[in-house]
CSV table of C-alpha atoms and ligand atoms in Angstrom, one decimal:
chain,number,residue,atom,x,y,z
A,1,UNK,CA,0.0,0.0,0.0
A,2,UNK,CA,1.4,3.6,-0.9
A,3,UNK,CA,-0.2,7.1,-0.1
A,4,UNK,CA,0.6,9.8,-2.7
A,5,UNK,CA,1.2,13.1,-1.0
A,6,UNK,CA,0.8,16.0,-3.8
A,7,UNK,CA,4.1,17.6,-3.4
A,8,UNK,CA,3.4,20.9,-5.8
A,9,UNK,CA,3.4,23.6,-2.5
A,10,UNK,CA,2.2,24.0,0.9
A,11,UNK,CA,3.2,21.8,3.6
A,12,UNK,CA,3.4,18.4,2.1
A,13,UNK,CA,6.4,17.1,4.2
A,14,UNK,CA,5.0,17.6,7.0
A,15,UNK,CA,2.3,15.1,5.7
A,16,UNK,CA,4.3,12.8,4.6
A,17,UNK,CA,6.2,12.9,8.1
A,18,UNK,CA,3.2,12.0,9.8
A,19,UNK,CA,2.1,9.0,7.5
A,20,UNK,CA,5.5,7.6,7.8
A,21,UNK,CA,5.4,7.8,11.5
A,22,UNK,CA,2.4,6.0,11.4
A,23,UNK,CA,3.6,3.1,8.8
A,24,UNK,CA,3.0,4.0,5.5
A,25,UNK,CA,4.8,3.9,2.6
A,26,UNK,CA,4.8,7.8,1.2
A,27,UNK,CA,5.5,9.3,-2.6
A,28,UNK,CA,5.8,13.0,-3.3
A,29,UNK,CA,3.5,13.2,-6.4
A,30,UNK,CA,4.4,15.7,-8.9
A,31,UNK,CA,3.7,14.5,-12.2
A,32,UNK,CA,0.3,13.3,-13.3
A,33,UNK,CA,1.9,9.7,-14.1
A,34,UNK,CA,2.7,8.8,-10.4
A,35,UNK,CA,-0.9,8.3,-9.6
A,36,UNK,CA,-0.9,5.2,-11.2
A,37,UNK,CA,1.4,3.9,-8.5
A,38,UNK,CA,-0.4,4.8,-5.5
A,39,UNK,CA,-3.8,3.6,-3.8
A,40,UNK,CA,-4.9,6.7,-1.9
A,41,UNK,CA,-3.5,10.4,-2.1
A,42,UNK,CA,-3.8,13.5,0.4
A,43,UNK,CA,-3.9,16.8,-1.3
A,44,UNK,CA,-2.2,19.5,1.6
A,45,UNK,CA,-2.7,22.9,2.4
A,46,UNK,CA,-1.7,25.9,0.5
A,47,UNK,CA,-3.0,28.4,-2.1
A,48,UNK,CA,-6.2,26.3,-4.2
A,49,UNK,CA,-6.0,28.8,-7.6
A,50,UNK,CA,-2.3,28.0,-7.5
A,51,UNK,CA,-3.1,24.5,-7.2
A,52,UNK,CA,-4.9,24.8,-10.3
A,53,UNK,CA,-2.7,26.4,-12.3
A,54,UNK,CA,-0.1,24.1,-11.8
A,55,UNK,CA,-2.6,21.4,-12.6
A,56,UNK,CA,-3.7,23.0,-16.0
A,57,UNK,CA,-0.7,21.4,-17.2
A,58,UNK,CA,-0.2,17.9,-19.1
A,59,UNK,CA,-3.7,16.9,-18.0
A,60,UNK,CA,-2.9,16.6,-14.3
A,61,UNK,CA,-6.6,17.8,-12.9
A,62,UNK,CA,-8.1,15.4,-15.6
A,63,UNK,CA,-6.5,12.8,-14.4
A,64,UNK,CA,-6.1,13.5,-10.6
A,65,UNK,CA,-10.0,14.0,-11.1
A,66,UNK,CA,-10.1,10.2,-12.3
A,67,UNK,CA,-7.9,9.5,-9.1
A,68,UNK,CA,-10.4,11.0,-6.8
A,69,UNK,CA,-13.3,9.7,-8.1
A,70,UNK,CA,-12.6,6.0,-7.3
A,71,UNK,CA,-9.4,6.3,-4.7
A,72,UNK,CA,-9.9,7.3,-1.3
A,73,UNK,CA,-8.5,11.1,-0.9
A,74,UNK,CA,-7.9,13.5,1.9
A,75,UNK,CA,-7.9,17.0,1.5
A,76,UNK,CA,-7.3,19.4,4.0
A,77,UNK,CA,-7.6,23.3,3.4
A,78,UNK,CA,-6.6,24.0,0.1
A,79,UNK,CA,-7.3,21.0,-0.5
A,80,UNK,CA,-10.4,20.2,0.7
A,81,UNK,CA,-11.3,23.4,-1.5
A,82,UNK,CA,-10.0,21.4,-4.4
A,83,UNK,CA,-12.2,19.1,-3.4
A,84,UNK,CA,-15.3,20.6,-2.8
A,85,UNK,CA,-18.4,20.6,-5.7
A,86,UNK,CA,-19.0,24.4,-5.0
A,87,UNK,CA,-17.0,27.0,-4.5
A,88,UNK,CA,-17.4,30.2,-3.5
A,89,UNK,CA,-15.2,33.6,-3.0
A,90,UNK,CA,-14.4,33.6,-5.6
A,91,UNK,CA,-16.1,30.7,-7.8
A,92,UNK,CA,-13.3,28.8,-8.9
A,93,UNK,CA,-12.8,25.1,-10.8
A,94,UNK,CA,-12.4,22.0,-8.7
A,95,UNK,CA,-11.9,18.4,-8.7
A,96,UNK,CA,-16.2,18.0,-8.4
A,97,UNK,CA,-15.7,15.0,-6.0
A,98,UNK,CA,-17.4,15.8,-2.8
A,99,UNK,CA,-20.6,17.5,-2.2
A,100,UNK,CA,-20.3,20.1,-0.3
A,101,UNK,CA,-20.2,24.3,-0.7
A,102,UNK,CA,-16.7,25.6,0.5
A,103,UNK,CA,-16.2,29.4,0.9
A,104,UNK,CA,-12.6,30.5,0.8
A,105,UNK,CA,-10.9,32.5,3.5
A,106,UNK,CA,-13.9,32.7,5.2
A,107,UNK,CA,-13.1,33.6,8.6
A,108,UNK,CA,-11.7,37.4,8.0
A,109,UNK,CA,-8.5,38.9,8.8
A,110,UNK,CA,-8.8,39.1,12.4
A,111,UNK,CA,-8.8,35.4,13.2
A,112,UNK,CA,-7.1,34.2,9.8
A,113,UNK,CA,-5.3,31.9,11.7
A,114,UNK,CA,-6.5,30.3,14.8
A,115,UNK,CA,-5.9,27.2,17.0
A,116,UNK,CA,-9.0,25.5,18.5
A,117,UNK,CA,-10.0,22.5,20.4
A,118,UNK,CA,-13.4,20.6,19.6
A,119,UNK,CA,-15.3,17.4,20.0
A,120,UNK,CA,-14.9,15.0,17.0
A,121,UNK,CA,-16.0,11.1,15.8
A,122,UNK,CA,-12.7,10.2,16.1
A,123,UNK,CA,-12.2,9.6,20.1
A,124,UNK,CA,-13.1,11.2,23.1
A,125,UNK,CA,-10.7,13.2,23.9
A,126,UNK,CA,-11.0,16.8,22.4
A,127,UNK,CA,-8.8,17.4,18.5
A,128,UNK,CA,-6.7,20.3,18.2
A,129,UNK,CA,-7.4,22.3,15.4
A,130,UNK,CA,-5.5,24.7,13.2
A,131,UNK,CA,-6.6,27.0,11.1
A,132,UNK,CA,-4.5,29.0,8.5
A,133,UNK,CA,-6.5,31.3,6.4
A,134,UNK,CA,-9.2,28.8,6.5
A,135,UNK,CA,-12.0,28.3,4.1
A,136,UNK,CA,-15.5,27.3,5.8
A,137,UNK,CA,-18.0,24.5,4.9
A,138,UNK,CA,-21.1,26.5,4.1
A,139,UNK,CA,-23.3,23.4,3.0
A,140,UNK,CA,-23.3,20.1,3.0
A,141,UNK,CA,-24.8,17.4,1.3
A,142,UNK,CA,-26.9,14.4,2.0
A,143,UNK,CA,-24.3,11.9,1.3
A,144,UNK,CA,-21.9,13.4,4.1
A,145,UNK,CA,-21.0,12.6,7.3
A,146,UNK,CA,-19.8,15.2,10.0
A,147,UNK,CA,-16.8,14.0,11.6
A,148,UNK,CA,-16.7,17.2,13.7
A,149,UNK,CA,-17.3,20.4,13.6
A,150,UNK,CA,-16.3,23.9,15.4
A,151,UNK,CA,-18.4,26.8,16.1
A,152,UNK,CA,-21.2,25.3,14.5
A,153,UNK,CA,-19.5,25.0,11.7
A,154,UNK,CA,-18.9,21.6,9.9
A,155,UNK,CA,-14.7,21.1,9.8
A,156,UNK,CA,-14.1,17.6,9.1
A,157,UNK,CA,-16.3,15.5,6.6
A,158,UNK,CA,-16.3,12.3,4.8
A,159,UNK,CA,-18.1,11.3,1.8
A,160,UNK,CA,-17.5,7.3,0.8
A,161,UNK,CA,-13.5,7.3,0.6
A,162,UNK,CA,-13.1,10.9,0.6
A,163,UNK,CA,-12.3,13.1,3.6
A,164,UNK,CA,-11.5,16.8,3.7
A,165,UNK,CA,-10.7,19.2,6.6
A,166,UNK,CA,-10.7,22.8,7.0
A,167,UNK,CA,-8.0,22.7,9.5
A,168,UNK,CA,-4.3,21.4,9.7
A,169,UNK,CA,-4.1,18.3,11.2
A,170,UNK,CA,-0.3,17.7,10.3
A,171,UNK,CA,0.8,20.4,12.6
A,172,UNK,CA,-0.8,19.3,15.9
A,173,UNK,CA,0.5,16.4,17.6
A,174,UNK,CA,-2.4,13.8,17.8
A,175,UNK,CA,-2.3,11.6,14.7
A,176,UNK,CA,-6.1,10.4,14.6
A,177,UNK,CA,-7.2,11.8,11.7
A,178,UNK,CA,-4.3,10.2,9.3
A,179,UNK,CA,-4.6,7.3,11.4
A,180,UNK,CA,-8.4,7.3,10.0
A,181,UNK,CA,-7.3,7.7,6.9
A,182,UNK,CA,-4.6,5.1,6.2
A,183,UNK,CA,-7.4,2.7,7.6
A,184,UNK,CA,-9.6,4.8,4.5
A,185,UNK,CA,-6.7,3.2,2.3
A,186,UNK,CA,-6.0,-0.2,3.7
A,187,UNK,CA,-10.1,-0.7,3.8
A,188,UNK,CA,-10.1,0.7,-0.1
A,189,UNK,CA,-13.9,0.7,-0.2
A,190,UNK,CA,-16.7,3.1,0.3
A,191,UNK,CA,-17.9,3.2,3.6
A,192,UNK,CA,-21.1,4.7,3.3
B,1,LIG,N1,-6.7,30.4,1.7
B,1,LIG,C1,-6.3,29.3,1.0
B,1,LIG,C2,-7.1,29.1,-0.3
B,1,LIG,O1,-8.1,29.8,-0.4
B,1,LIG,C3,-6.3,28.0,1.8
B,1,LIG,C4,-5.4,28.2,3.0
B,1,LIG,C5,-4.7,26.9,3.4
B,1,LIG,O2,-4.6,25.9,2.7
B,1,LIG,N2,-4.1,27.0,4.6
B,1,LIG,O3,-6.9,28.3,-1.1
């Protein structure tokens, strides 16, 4: 089993540092060929229009839209943008694989960036969250499932093998949410 990080900016090592502590095999994905090697990709944090440009080229967002529409993926900020079916502030393409409406820097300049602590699916005990510039799921669709949410506000969701987050998960210490999906890999099927 191998996990494809995409490696094109934003904090993918620090992704890939995480899944290797917690026994997976990792590749930095930079070329649109490499998803054929892998079973499962996680698509990081960073700026989603520059995502997209990058991906204009050689077919990469046709065929990393192929990859997410049968391979469990995780996306988280950025890339759970990427992932999203709607996008708003502004409207902007995306890889149309998970129903939900996703509105980009939603939470102002005075708390851009925040670190907070909320109840989740995964565990009892409370998940740190952090939040860079974070967009904010606005609506959701029946299909998903709520793996928790702050404020209110729905942050980490799943729909069949895909799971997105608004926050950072790979700079906070507790592991649970790539531990939940690796199992997403090893298990390989829809779960709901
Ligand atoms: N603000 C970024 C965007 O709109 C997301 C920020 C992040 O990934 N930390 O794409």
């Amino acid at each position: 089993m191998k996990i494809g990080v995409l490696a094109i900016q934003g904090d993918y090592e620090a992704h890939k540092a995480r899944l290797e502590q917690l026994g997976a095999k990792v590749t930095l994905v930079r070329k649109p060929e490499q998803l054929d090697a892998i079973d499962g990709i996680v698509i990081p944090g960073g700026e989603s229009s520059t995502f997209l440009n990058f991906l204009a080229e050689r077919g990469f967002l046709e065929k990393l839209r192929d990859f997410v529409s049968t391979k469990p993926t995780f996306g988280t900020c950025a890339g759970a943008i990427l992932l999203a079916k709607h996008v708003e502030n502004p409207p902007q393409q995306s890889l149309d694989a998970m129903d939900i409406r996703i509105r980009r820097n939603a939470y102002g300049r005075q708390i851009d960036s925040s670190i907070r602590e909320a109840q989740s699916k995964l565990g009892q005990k409370p998940l740190e969250m952090v939040f860079i510039r974070a967009p904010k799921i606005v609506g959701t669709g029946k299909g998903v499932e709520v793996l928790a949410t702050a404020d209110g506000d729905p942050v980490l969701v799943r729909q069949g093998k895909i799971m997105a987050a608004t926050f950072h998960p790979e700079l906070s210490a507790d592991t649970r949410v790539h531990q939940e999906f690796v199992k997403m890999v090893k298990n390989g099927h829809r779960r709901k």
